[in-house]
Short mmCIF file of C-alpha atoms (C1' of nucleotides) in Angstrom, two decimals:
data_model
loop_
_atom_site.label_atom_id
_atom_site.label_comp_id
_atom_site.label_asym_id
_atom_site.label_seq_id
_atom_site.Cartn_x
_atom_site.Cartn_y
_atom_site.Cartn_z
CA UNK J 17 -60.29 68.50 -173.82
CA UNK J 18 -57.99 67.18 -176.59
CA UNK J 19 -56.24 70.43 -177.16
CA UNK J 20 -52.47 70.22 -176.90
CA UNK J 21 -51.88 66.45 -176.99
CA UNK J 22 -53.16 65.35 -180.38
CA UNK J 23 -52.28 68.57 -182.17
CA UNK J 24 -49.50 66.75 -183.98
CA UNK J 25 -51.19 64.19 -186.21
CA UNK J 26 -54.48 66.01 -186.23
CA UNK J 27 -52.73 68.93 -187.85
CA UNK J 28 -51.59 66.49 -190.48
CA UNK J 29 -55.10 65.27 -191.13
CA UNK J 30 -56.41 68.81 -191.06
CA UNK J 31 -53.79 69.79 -193.57
CA UNK J 32 -54.54 66.86 -195.82
CA UNK J 33 -58.20 67.76 -195.71
CA UNK J 34 -57.65 71.43 -196.27
CA UNK J 35 -54.88 71.49 -198.83
CA UNK J 36 -54.48 70.39 -202.44
CA UNK J 37 -57.33 72.61 -203.37
CA UNK J 38 -59.30 73.24 -206.48
CA UNK J 39 -62.36 71.72 -204.92
CA UNK J 40 -64.30 72.66 -201.84
CA UNK J 41 -63.52 71.35 -198.40
CA UNK J 42 -66.78 69.43 -198.39
CA UNK J 43 -65.79 67.56 -201.53
CA UNK J 44 -62.49 66.55 -200.02
CA UNK J 45 -64.19 65.32 -196.86
CA UNK J 46 -66.64 63.42 -199.02
CA UNK J 47 -63.80 61.79 -200.93
CA UNK J 48 -62.20 60.70 -197.69
CA UNK J 49 -65.41 59.19 -196.37
CA UNK J 50 -66.27 57.64 -199.72
CA UNK J 51 -63.09 55.57 -199.62
CA UNK J 52 -63.91 54.34 -196.11
CA UNK J 53 -67.43 53.37 -197.08
CA UNK J 54 -66.52 51.66 -200.35
CA UNK J 55 -63.58 49.89 -198.76
CA UNK J 56 -65.97 48.41 -196.27
CA UNK J 57 -64.24 49.92 -193.24
CA UNK J 58 -67.61 51.02 -191.95
CA UNK J 59 -70.03 48.10 -191.58
CA UNK J 60 -73.51 48.54 -193.05
CA UNK J 61 -75.90 50.10 -190.58
CA UNK J 62 -73.19 52.18 -188.95
CA UNK J 63 -74.27 55.65 -187.96
CA UNK J 64 -71.84 58.42 -188.80
CA UNK J 65 -71.91 60.75 -185.84
CA UNK J 66 -71.59 64.41 -186.72
CA UNK J 67 -70.04 65.29 -183.41
CA UNK J 68 -67.43 62.58 -183.67
CA UNK J 69 -66.42 63.28 -187.26
CA UNK J 70 -66.28 67.02 -186.70
CA UNK J 71 -63.80 66.33 -183.96
CA UNK J 72 -61.62 64.01 -186.01
CA UNK J 73 -61.71 65.84 -189.34
CA UNK J 74 -61.47 69.35 -187.96
CA UNK J 75 -64.13 70.73 -190.19
CA UNK J 76 -67.30 72.50 -189.17
CA UNK J 77 -70.59 70.71 -188.84
CA UNK J 78 -71.96 72.57 -191.82
CA UNK J 79 -69.14 71.46 -194.07
CA UNK J 80 -69.45 67.90 -192.86
CA UNK J 81 -73.15 67.95 -193.58
CA UNK J 82 -72.48 69.12 -197.09
CA UNK J 83 -70.16 66.15 -197.52
CA UNK J 84 -72.89 63.88 -196.18
CA UNK J 85 -75.29 65.22 -198.74
CA UNK J 86 -72.86 64.53 -201.55
CA UNK J 87 -72.47 60.92 -200.51
CA UNK J 88 -76.17 60.52 -199.87
CA UNK J 89 -76.88 61.42 -203.47
CA UNK J 90 -74.36 58.84 -204.58
CA UNK J 91 -76.23 56.23 -202.63
CA UNK J 92 -73.27 55.61 -200.34
CA UNK J 93 -75.05 56.98 -197.29
CA UNK J 94 -78.68 57.15 -196.30
CA UNK J 95 -80.14 60.03 -194.37
CA UNK J 96 -82.92 59.66 -191.86
CA UNK J 97 -84.51 62.84 -190.57
CA UNK J 98 -83.47 63.68 -187.03
CA UNK J 99 -81.59 60.41 -186.80
CA UNK J 100 -78.47 61.04 -188.81
CA UNK J 101 -76.72 59.38 -191.72
CA UNK J 102 -76.01 55.67 -191.93
CA UNK J 103 -74.09 53.28 -194.11
CA UNK J 104 -76.90 51.64 -196.07
CA UNK J 105 -77.71 47.97 -195.62
CA UNK J 106 -78.21 46.68 -199.13
CA UNK J 107 -80.26 43.54 -199.51
CA UNK J 108 -80.78 41.15 -202.39
CA UNK J 109 -83.51 43.31 -203.88
CA UNK J 110 -81.07 46.19 -204.12
CA UNK J 111 -78.60 43.94 -205.86
CA UNK J 112 -81.23 42.94 -208.40
CA UNK J 113 -82.15 46.57 -208.86
CA UNK J 114 -78.56 47.65 -209.39
CA UNK J 115 -77.86 44.93 -211.94
CA UNK J 116 -81.11 45.60 -213.71
CA UNK J 117 -80.20 49.21 -214.43
CA UNK J 118 -76.60 48.30 -215.06
CA UNK J 119 -77.49 45.80 -217.77
CA UNK J 120 -79.86 48.28 -219.35
CA UNK J 121 -77.24 50.97 -219.64
CA UNK J 122 -74.09 49.01 -220.38
CA UNK J 123 -75.61 46.71 -222.98
CA UNK J 124 -77.32 49.57 -224.73
CA UNK J 125 -74.12 51.58 -224.85
CA UNK J 126 -72.17 48.67 -226.32
CA UNK J 127 -74.86 47.83 -228.84
CA UNK J 128 -74.89 51.36 -230.23
CA UNK J 129 -71.14 51.78 -230.49
CA UNK J 130 -69.68 52.67 -233.83
CA UNK J 131 -66.58 54.21 -235.27
CA UNK J 132 -64.32 52.51 -232.77
CA UNK J 133 -60.59 52.78 -233.18
CA UNK J 134 -57.47 52.02 -231.19
CA UNK J 135 -57.30 55.48 -229.66
CA UNK J 136 -60.81 55.38 -228.24
CA UNK J 137 -60.29 51.88 -226.91
CA UNK J 138 -57.03 52.78 -225.22
CA UNK J 139 -58.51 53.44 -221.74
CA UNK J 140 -60.29 50.08 -221.91
CA UNK J 141 -57.09 48.38 -222.90
CA UNK J 142 -55.29 49.92 -219.93
CA UNK J 143 -58.00 48.82 -217.51
CA UNK J 144 -57.92 45.24 -218.79
CA UNK J 145 -54.13 45.16 -218.57
CA UNK J 146 -54.26 46.49 -215.01
CA UNK J 147 -56.74 43.76 -214.13
CA UNK J 148 -54.58 41.03 -215.61
CA UNK J 149 -51.56 42.38 -213.82
CA UNK J 150 -53.37 42.46 -210.49
CA UNK J 151 -54.63 38.92 -211.06
CA UNK J 152 -51.10 37.69 -211.71
CA UNK J 153 -50.03 39.25 -208.43
CA UNK J 154 -53.06 37.77 -206.69
CA UNK J 155 -54.13 41.25 -205.62
CA UNK J 156 -57.89 40.84 -205.89
CA UNK J 157 -58.59 44.21 -204.37
CA UNK J 158 -56.74 45.87 -207.25
CA UNK J 159 -58.45 43.51 -209.68
CA UNK J 160 -61.81 44.72 -208.42
CA UNK J 161 -60.77 48.34 -208.85
CA UNK J 162 -59.54 47.65 -212.38
CA UNK J 163 -62.82 45.94 -213.17
CA UNK J 164 -64.80 48.99 -212.06
CA UNK J 165 -62.55 51.17 -214.19
CA UNK J 166 -63.13 48.90 -217.18
CA UNK J 167 -66.87 49.27 -216.94
CA UNK J 168 -66.71 53.01 -216.32
CA UNK J 169 -64.53 53.44 -219.39
CA UNK J 170 -66.80 51.17 -221.35
CA UNK J 171 -69.83 53.38 -220.90
CA UNK J 172 -67.64 56.45 -221.37
CA UNK J 173 -67.39 55.42 -225.01
CA UNK J 174 -70.95 56.65 -225.42
CA UNK J 175 -69.72 60.18 -224.76
CA UNK J 176 -72.69 61.01 -222.60
CA UNK J 177 -72.17 63.03 -219.43
CA UNK J 178 -75.36 61.77 -217.82
CA UNK J 179 -74.67 58.15 -218.59
CA UNK J 180 -71.23 58.56 -217.04
CA UNK J 181 -72.69 60.05 -213.89
CA UNK J 182 -75.41 57.45 -213.55
CA UNK J 183 -72.90 54.67 -214.03
CA UNK J 184 -70.52 56.16 -211.48
CA UNK J 185 -73.29 56.11 -208.90
CA UNK J 186 -74.23 52.57 -209.84
CA UNK J 187 -70.71 51.23 -209.58
CA UNK J 188 -70.09 52.98 -206.28
CA UNK J 189 -73.19 51.37 -204.80
CA UNK J 190 -72.14 48.06 -206.23
CA UNK J 191 -68.76 48.24 -204.56
CA UNK J 192 -70.56 48.94 -201.33
CA UNK J 193 -72.63 45.82 -201.93
CA UNK J 194 -69.48 43.81 -202.58
CA UNK J 195 -67.93 44.70 -199.26
CA UNK J 196 -71.26 44.55 -197.47
CA UNK J 197 -71.87 41.03 -198.68
CA UNK J 198 -68.26 40.16 -197.86
CA UNK J 199 -68.02 38.34 -201.15
CA UNK J 200 -64.83 36.34 -201.58
CA UNK J 201 -62.44 38.44 -203.62
CA UNK J 202 -61.57 35.47 -205.83
CA UNK J 203 -64.96 35.86 -207.40
CA UNK J 204 -63.46 38.62 -209.46
CA UNK J 205 -61.07 36.19 -211.09
CA UNK J 206 -63.06 34.97 -214.11
CA UNK J 207 -64.03 38.52 -215.03
CA UNK J 208 -60.46 39.47 -215.77
CA UNK J 209 -60.59 36.99 -218.63
CA UNK J 210 -64.08 37.97 -219.70
CA UNK J 211 -63.16 41.64 -219.83
CA UNK J 212 -60.34 40.75 -222.20
CA UNK J 213 -62.73 38.75 -224.37
CA UNK J 214 -65.15 41.66 -224.41
CA UNK J 215 -62.43 44.04 -225.45
CA UNK J 216 -61.36 41.70 -228.25
CA UNK J 217 -64.90 41.70 -229.59
CA UNK J 218 -64.94 45.48 -229.56
CA UNK J 219 -61.61 45.67 -231.36
CA UNK J 220 -63.12 43.41 -234.00
CA UNK J 221 -66.12 45.73 -234.21
CA UNK J 222 -68.56 42.98 -233.20
CA UNK J 223 -70.73 45.23 -231.07
CA UNK J 224 -73.89 43.14 -231.21
CA UNK J 225 -71.99 40.05 -230.18
CA UNK J 226 -70.25 42.02 -227.44
CA UNK J 227 -73.56 43.30 -226.11
CA UNK J 228 -74.94 39.79 -225.89
CA UNK J 229 -71.83 38.52 -224.18
CA UNK J 230 -71.99 41.42 -221.74
CA UNK J 231 -75.59 40.60 -220.92
CA UNK J 232 -74.69 37.04 -220.04
CA UNK J 233 -71.62 38.27 -218.18
CA UNK J 234 -73.68 40.57 -215.98
CA UNK J 235 -76.32 37.94 -215.34
CA UNK J 236 -73.59 35.54 -214.22
CA UNK J 237 -72.03 38.15 -211.99
CA UNK J 238 -75.37 38.91 -210.40
CA UNK J 239 -76.11 35.24 -209.82
CA UNK J 240 -72.74 34.65 -208.15
CA UNK J 241 -73.16 37.63 -205.91
CA UNK J 242 -76.62 36.55 -204.87
CA UNK J 243 -75.35 33.07 -204.17
CA UNK J 244 -72.52 34.47 -202.06
CA UNK J 245 -74.98 36.60 -200.18
CA UNK J 246 -77.33 33.74 -199.44
CA UNK J 247 -74.37 31.65 -198.41
CA UNK J 248 -73.39 34.29 -195.95
CA UNK J 249 -76.89 34.53 -194.56
CA UNK J 250 -76.98 30.77 -194.15
CA UNK J 251 -73.74 30.75 -192.20
CA UNK J 252 -74.67 33.55 -189.84
CA UNK J 253 -78.01 32.00 -188.92
CA UNK S 9 -84.77 98.34 -195.63
CA UNK S 10 -87.86 96.19 -196.27
CA UNK S 11 -88.70 95.63 -192.65
CA UNK S 12 -92.25 96.64 -191.73
CA UNK S 13 -93.87 97.02 -195.16
CA UNK S 14 -93.68 93.55 -196.68
CA UNK S 15 -94.12 91.71 -193.39
CA UNK S 16 -97.61 90.74 -194.49
CA UNK S 17 -97.15 88.46 -197.49
CA UNK S 18 -93.66 87.52 -196.47
CA UNK S 19 -95.08 86.01 -193.33
CA UNK S 20 -97.34 84.00 -195.58
CA UNK S 21 -94.41 82.70 -197.59
CA UNK S 22 -92.46 82.05 -194.42
CA UNK S 23 -95.36 80.11 -193.05
CA UNK S 24 -95.80 78.12 -196.21
CA UNK S 25 -92.13 77.30 -196.14
CA UNK S 26 -92.06 76.35 -192.51
CA UNK S 27 -95.30 74.45 -192.03
CA UNK S 28 -96.75 71.20 -193.36
CA UNK S 29 -93.80 69.32 -192.05
CA UNK S 30 -92.56 65.80 -192.39
CA UNK S 31 -89.61 66.96 -194.37
CA UNK S 32 -86.79 69.31 -193.57
CA UNK S 33 -86.89 73.02 -194.20
CA UNK S 34 -84.23 72.67 -196.82
CA UNK S 35 -86.34 70.18 -198.75
CA UNK S 36 -89.32 72.47 -198.68
CA UNK S 37 -87.24 75.39 -199.91
CA UNK S 38 -85.88 73.14 -202.64
CA UNK S 39 -89.39 72.17 -203.66
CA UNK S 40 -90.39 75.80 -203.90
CA UNK S 41 -87.39 76.70 -206.01
CA UNK S 42 -87.75 73.59 -208.16
CA UNK S 43 -91.21 74.70 -209.23
CA UNK S 44 -89.89 78.13 -210.18
CA UNK S 45 -87.04 76.69 -212.19
CA UNK S 46 -89.10 74.04 -213.97
CA UNK S 47 -91.89 76.50 -214.67
CA UNK S 48 -89.37 78.70 -216.39
CA UNK S 49 -89.91 81.68 -214.10
CA UNK S 50 -86.16 82.02 -213.80
CA UNK S 51 -84.47 82.44 -217.19
CA UNK S 52 -81.44 80.24 -217.89
CA UNK S 53 -78.24 81.86 -216.75
CA UNK S 54 -79.91 83.62 -213.83
CA UNK S 55 -77.84 83.70 -210.70
CA UNK S 56 -79.70 82.88 -207.51
CA UNK S 57 -78.37 85.31 -204.96
CA UNK S 58 -78.03 83.86 -201.48
CA UNK S 59 -78.52 87.21 -199.81
CA UNK S 60 -81.68 87.93 -201.74
CA UNK S 61 -83.30 84.55 -201.25
CA UNK S 62 -82.46 84.45 -197.58
CA UNK S 63 -84.33 87.71 -197.25
CA UNK S 64 -87.37 86.57 -199.18
CA UNK S 65 -87.67 83.03 -197.88
CA UNK S 66 -86.83 83.80 -194.27
CA UNK S 67 -84.49 80.88 -193.89
CA UNK S 68 -80.85 80.93 -192.92
CA UNK S 69 -78.06 80.90 -195.43
CA UNK S 70 -77.02 77.42 -194.40
CA UNK S 71 -80.46 76.01 -195.00
CA UNK S 72 -80.72 77.75 -198.34
CA UNK S 73 -77.39 76.30 -199.35
CA UNK S 74 -78.58 72.83 -198.51
CA UNK S 75 -81.58 73.41 -200.76
CA UNK S 76 -79.20 74.55 -203.51
CA UNK S 77 -77.24 71.33 -203.14
CA UNK S 78 -80.38 69.28 -203.53
CA UNK S 79 -81.34 71.01 -206.74
CA UNK S 80 -77.81 70.96 -208.06
CA UNK S 81 -77.76 67.18 -207.84
CA UNK S 82 -81.02 67.07 -209.73
CA UNK S 83 -79.43 69.05 -212.50
CA UNK S 84 -81.81 71.96 -212.01
CA UNK S 85 -79.09 74.31 -210.83
CA UNK S 86 -75.40 74.51 -211.53
CA UNK S 87 -72.86 75.52 -208.94
CA UNK S 88 -69.72 77.44 -209.77
CA UNK S 89 -67.15 77.71 -207.02
CA UNK S 90 -67.04 81.16 -205.45
CA UNK S 91 -69.53 82.42 -207.99
CA UNK S 92 -72.82 81.02 -206.80
CA UNK S 93 -75.60 78.90 -208.26
CA UNK S 94 -77.19 79.52 -211.64
CA UNK S 95 -80.09 78.25 -213.67
CA UNK S 96 -78.31 76.08 -216.23
CA UNK S 97 -78.25 77.00 -219.88
CA UNK S 98 -78.92 73.75 -221.67
CA UNK S 99 -77.75 73.52 -225.24
CA UNK S 100 -78.53 71.13 -228.04
CA UNK S 101 -75.88 68.68 -226.88
CA UNK S 102 -77.61 68.43 -223.52
CA UNK S 103 -80.87 67.74 -225.26
CA UNK S 104 -79.29 64.93 -227.27
CA UNK S 105 -77.74 63.58 -224.10
CA UNK S 106 -81.02 63.64 -222.21
CA UNK S 107 -82.94 61.89 -224.96
CA UNK S 108 -80.20 59.36 -225.41
CA UNK S 109 -80.46 58.15 -221.82
CA UNK S 110 -84.21 58.51 -221.85
CA UNK S 111 -84.63 56.23 -224.85
CA UNK S 112 -82.27 53.70 -223.34
CA UNK S 113 -84.22 53.47 -220.11
CA UNK S 114 -87.80 53.84 -221.26
CA UNK S 115 -87.58 51.48 -224.21
CA UNK S 116 -85.80 48.85 -222.19
CA UNK S 117 -88.39 49.06 -219.45
CA UNK S 118 -91.24 48.64 -221.90
CA UNK S 119 -89.55 45.81 -223.76
CA UNK S 120 -89.12 43.78 -220.60
CA UNK S 121 -92.63 44.28 -219.25
CA UNK S 122 -94.68 41.21 -218.50
CA UNK S 123 -97.65 40.21 -216.41
CA UNK S 124 -99.46 43.48 -217.09
CA UNK S 125 -103.03 43.82 -215.90
CA UNK S 126 -105.60 46.56 -215.54
CA UNK S 127 -104.61 47.38 -211.98
CA UNK S 128 -100.97 47.97 -212.80
CA UNK S 129 -101.86 50.06 -215.81
CA UNK S 130 -104.29 52.21 -213.87
CA UNK S 131 -101.83 55.08 -213.14
CA UNK S 132 -100.94 55.19 -216.83
CA UNK S 133 -104.58 55.31 -217.75
CA UNK S 134 -105.16 58.22 -215.40
CA UNK S 135 -102.23 60.15 -216.81
CA UNK S 136 -103.40 59.66 -220.38
CA UNK S 137 -106.93 60.72 -219.44
CA UNK S 138 -105.59 63.82 -217.70
CA UNK S 139 -103.62 64.67 -220.83
CA UNK S 140 -106.64 64.28 -223.09
CA UNK S 141 -108.73 66.38 -220.76
CA UNK S 142 -106.12 69.14 -220.69
CA UNK S 143 -105.86 69.04 -224.48
CA UNK S 144 -109.63 69.46 -224.81
CA UNK S 145 -109.42 72.52 -222.60
CA UNK S 146 -106.47 73.81 -224.57
CA UNK S 147 -104.41 73.87 -221.38
CA UNK S 148 -101.03 72.87 -222.78
CA UNK S 149 -99.26 73.49 -219.55
CA UNK S 150 -101.37 70.82 -217.88
CA UNK S 151 -100.91 68.59 -220.91
CA UNK S 152 -97.17 68.81 -220.46
CA UNK S 153 -97.47 67.91 -216.80
CA UNK S 154 -99.69 64.94 -217.63
CA UNK S 155 -97.19 63.81 -220.22
CA UNK S 156 -94.38 63.82 -217.67
CA UNK S 157 -96.57 61.86 -215.30
CA UNK S 158 -97.29 59.33 -218.03
CA UNK S 159 -93.63 58.65 -218.63
CA UNK S 160 -92.80 58.54 -214.94
CA UNK S 161 -95.56 56.00 -214.37
CA UNK S 162 -94.44 54.08 -217.42
CA UNK S 163 -90.99 53.40 -216.04
CA UNK S 164 -92.51 52.82 -212.60
CA UNK S 165 -93.92 49.60 -214.03
CA UNK S 166 -90.41 48.19 -213.84
CA UNK S 167 -90.62 48.40 -210.06
CA UNK S 168 -87.07 49.64 -209.75
CA UNK S 169 -86.28 52.37 -207.26
CA UNK S 170 -83.14 53.45 -209.06
CA UNK S 171 -84.80 53.60 -212.44
CA UNK S 172 -87.53 55.75 -210.93
CA UNK S 173 -85.02 58.15 -209.44
CA UNK S 174 -82.94 58.41 -212.58
CA UNK S 175 -86.03 59.05 -214.65
CA UNK S 176 -87.27 61.71 -212.26
CA UNK S 177 -84.00 63.58 -212.65
CA UNK S 178 -84.13 63.18 -216.41
CA UNK S 179 -87.66 64.47 -216.75
CA UNK S 180 -87.00 67.41 -214.46
CA UNK S 181 -84.07 68.48 -216.59
CA UNK S 182 -86.14 67.97 -219.68
CA UNK S 183 -88.85 70.29 -218.41
CA UNK S 184 -86.16 72.83 -217.79
CA UNK S 185 -85.07 72.42 -221.38
CA UNK S 186 -88.64 72.87 -222.57
CA UNK S 187 -89.04 76.21 -220.85
CA UNK S 188 -85.49 77.23 -221.62
CA UNK S 189 -85.99 76.66 -225.31
CA UNK S 190 -89.35 78.41 -225.06
CA UNK S 191 -90.84 75.69 -227.20
CA UNK S 192 -94.41 76.39 -228.33
CA UNK S 193 -96.69 74.54 -225.97
CA UNK S 194 -98.74 73.20 -228.87
CA UNK S 195 -95.86 70.88 -229.62
CA UNK S 196 -97.24 68.69 -226.87
CA UNK S 197 -100.45 68.15 -228.80
CA UNK S 198 -99.63 65.05 -230.89
CA UNK S 199 -98.19 63.25 -227.89
CA UNK S 200 -101.51 63.13 -226.14
CA UNK S 201 -102.68 60.87 -228.95
CA UNK S 202 -99.45 58.90 -229.07
CA UNK S 203 -99.56 58.24 -225.33
CA UNK S 204 -103.02 56.78 -225.79
CA UNK S 205 -101.79 54.57 -228.62
CA UNK S 206 -98.88 53.41 -226.49
CA UNK S 207 -101.19 52.54 -223.65
CA UNK S 208 -103.44 50.58 -225.99
CA UNK S 209 -100.47 48.50 -227.11
CA UNK S 210 -99.59 47.78 -223.49
CA UNK S 211 -103.16 46.76 -222.70
CA UNK S 212 -102.93 44.35 -225.63
CA UNK S 213 -99.65 43.05 -224.23
CA UNK S 214 -97.70 44.01 -227.36
CA UNK S 215 -94.61 45.12 -225.49
CA UNK S 216 -92.12 44.70 -228.32
CA UNK S 217 -94.33 46.73 -230.63
CA UNK S 218 -94.80 49.33 -227.90
CA UNK S 219 -91.06 49.61 -227.36
CA UNK S 220 -90.48 50.22 -231.06
CA UNK S 221 -93.22 52.81 -231.20
CA UNK S 222 -91.81 54.52 -228.13
CA UNK S 223 -88.37 54.67 -229.74
CA UNK S 224 -89.79 56.42 -232.80
CA UNK S 225 -91.91 58.62 -230.56
CA UNK S 226 -88.90 59.83 -228.60
CA UNK S 227 -86.83 60.38 -231.71
CA UNK S 228 -89.62 62.52 -233.13
CA UNK S 229 -89.93 64.47 -229.92
CA UNK S 230 -86.20 65.12 -229.85
CA UNK S 231 -86.16 66.23 -233.46
CA UNK S 232 -89.02 68.68 -232.91
CA UNK S 233 -87.38 70.14 -229.86
CA UNK S 234 -84.10 70.57 -231.67
CA UNK S 235 -85.87 72.24 -234.55
CA UNK S 236 -87.67 74.59 -232.19
CA UNK S 237 -84.40 75.43 -230.55
CA UNK S 238 -82.63 76.19 -233.79
CA UNK S 239 -85.60 78.24 -234.86
CA UNK S 240 -85.28 80.28 -231.74
CA UNK S 241 -81.57 80.79 -232.24
CA UNK S 242 -82.22 81.91 -235.79
CA UNK S 243 -84.74 84.51 -234.69
CA UNK S 244 -82.62 85.99 -231.93
CA UNK S 245 -79.59 86.44 -234.17
"C1'" DT O 21 -55.97 103.26 -228.45
"C1'" DC O 22 -55.04 99.09 -226.35
"C1'" DT O 23 -53.16 96.38 -222.77
"C1'" DT O 24 -51.89 95.49 -218.12
"C1'" DG O 25 -52.25 95.45 -213.28
"C1'" DA O 26 -53.56 97.15 -208.74
"C1'" DG O 27 -57.29 98.46 -205.81
"C1'" DG O 28 -61.90 97.86 -203.76
"C1'" DG O 29 -66.63 96.33 -203.37
"C1'" DA O 30 -69.56 92.53 -203.40
"C1'" DT O 31 -70.43 87.61 -202.96
"C1'" DT O 32 -69.48 83.13 -201.62
"C1'" DG O 33 -66.83 79.61 -198.46
"C1'" DT O 34 -66.25 78.17 -193.83
"C1'" DT O 35 -66.45 78.32 -189.01
"C1'" DC O 36 -68.56 78.80 -184.52
"C1'" DA O 37 -71.92 78.92 -180.85
"C1'" DA O 38 -76.40 78.68 -179.39
"C1'" DC O 39 -81.03 77.02 -179.20
"C1'" DA O 40 -85.08 74.33 -180.91
"C1'" DA O 41 -86.92 69.96 -182.25
"C1'" DC O 42 -86.80 65.36 -182.34
"C1'" DT O 43 -85.55 60.35 -181.24
"C1'" DC O 44 -84.43 56.82 -178.25
"C1'" DC O 45 -84.00 54.59 -174.04
"C1'" DC O 46 -85.03 53.97 -169.41
"C1'" DT O 47 -88.06 53.99 -165.64
"C1'" DA O 48 -92.24 54.48 -162.89
"C1'" DG O 49 -96.82 53.23 -162.68
"C1'" DG O 50 -100.72 50.50 -164.00
"C1'" DC Z 30 -96.05 42.52 -169.14
"C1'" DC Z 31 -97.35 46.72 -171.12
"C1'" DT Z 32 -97.80 51.77 -171.49
"C1'" DA Z 33 -96.85 56.77 -170.50
"C1'" DG Z 34 -93.59 60.04 -169.60
"C1'" DG Z 35 -89.24 62.20 -168.76
"C1'" DG Z 36 -84.43 62.98 -169.54
"C1'" DA Z 37 -80.16 62.54 -172.18
"C1'" DG Z 38 -78.20 62.86 -176.47
"C1'" DT Z 39 -78.35 63.93 -181.39
"C1'" DT Z 40 -79.74 66.38 -185.28
"C1'" DG Z 41 -82.07 70.72 -187.43
"C1'" DT Z 42 -81.78 75.60 -187.93
"C1'" DT Z 43 -80.33 80.08 -187.09
"C1'" DG Z 44 -77.36 84.25 -187.12
"C1'" DA Z 45 -73.11 86.41 -187.08
"C1'" DA Z 46 -68.44 86.72 -188.15
"C1'" DC Z 47 -64.31 86.40 -190.89
"C1'" DA Z 48 -61.52 84.60 -194.85
"C1'" DA Z 49 -61.13 83.73 -199.73
"C1'" DT Z 50 -62.36 84.73 -204.21
"C1'" DC Z 51 -64.32 87.04 -208.16
"C1'" DC Z 52 -65.35 90.99 -210.92
"C1'" DC Z 53 -65.40 95.64 -212.11
"C1'" DT Z 54 -63.15 99.99 -212.29
"C1'" DC Z 55 -59.58 102.95 -213.13
"C1'" DA Z 56 -55.14 104.52 -213.83
"C1'" DA Z 57 -50.42 103.86 -215.69
"C1'" DG Z 58 -47.63 102.52 -219.44
"C1'" DA Z 59 -46.49 100.94 -224.23
#
DNA sequence: TCTTGAGGGATTGTTCAACAACTCCCTAGG
DNA sequence: CCTAGGGAGTTGTTGAACAATCCCTCAAGA
């Protein structure tokens, strides 16, 4: 039915989805959906209808399904046989699970660091600066993004492809948890400072000290998030 | 061309692929291919032709592609745009990478264990027993399988879904590396004993000691594998 | 001889349409 | 109030078609 009317802006979307290549269409669709999920535009529990998305995105069902599979393996969607894909509803157990693995990986990476120099720490420096800048502007969304980048770059220092991938999945799921729990953005505030402190320790080569600080840091973060979540549950009941 | 002749056993395969449901066709195809890849039936670098597999497996190209995606995200296949999927050729760097993450996760899990009892250790006990039994029979293939099960059950003690999944991926890739490097199966022999020793430490509740032993254990294993690999390179040149 | 570039065949990327299989909800009957 | 069954709607799978890309071959030119 929508044939001649919406051709205008739909062409635009279709073009956006189909152009700027060097990756497959499915990957571009996935990227588009990933932003929506992480941003919290789609509430947890939402079912993503194939029919509906095929219509809007102007891609075939097969391509869309491939995008679904990509996001499913990132933990950003869950797939139930014959029922479709849904935005996952993370609970407190998931949060504990995520932080458990996160502490394991991040602390271990930091503890084993050696041969650090200014060049290698540059990406970390940039992320911290971006966080501080966002905090000054009061843009807590950007501060959150900068924080994720900081941690991704932190583990990147290990130079391990598989650690990078695992961490990327972890952080993506964590962002989903953030928006799902509707945690007040101001909660990010103290971590801008703590990231700077962490970086200073690394510049000084105090890796053991940094690892310990990071462990406490992550425990604190987890505790705050759990508190926020329980708070939210209390309100809604 | 192969229309009436091979209908017999192909029907069998088709039936095996299509029956025993409770999972999708794609997942069953993936399972079938996973075994072939892990078992080393398909040499590294082999391209898996869509056309060919569609013919043999009697599934559609779309379904086969979904199976490919599954295995790609497990690291058991690599996908190159417009060129198809291949059995990955792991090199020494990959081996280092795999063991790096493996040590991080396994040792951390063991170190944090508490409240162990006979019931929780039962799956570990079974895996160790299976390994010893296989070793007595000289069945090193089975010993390898039992070893993988031991480590999977070991991390399962942490009770973390995401750690389980990450480990499963790791071990699958590692098995691929084993067959890819064509390491002599006898190399598994000493680890049957070491698994038993590790289990004994856990029964005694000596988690810190167990973690240290496991760290050495995994370093040794990595070193032997690297040596075997270099050996192999030396011969072929 | 070596390099370069233009076919051409083969394979993958993507779309489409149809049907089968399954889930969920609603209703009739107990 | 509870259960069985049927229908609507959604996903699962298939097969065919066409476009896009890669790779190999072969010929022309330096």
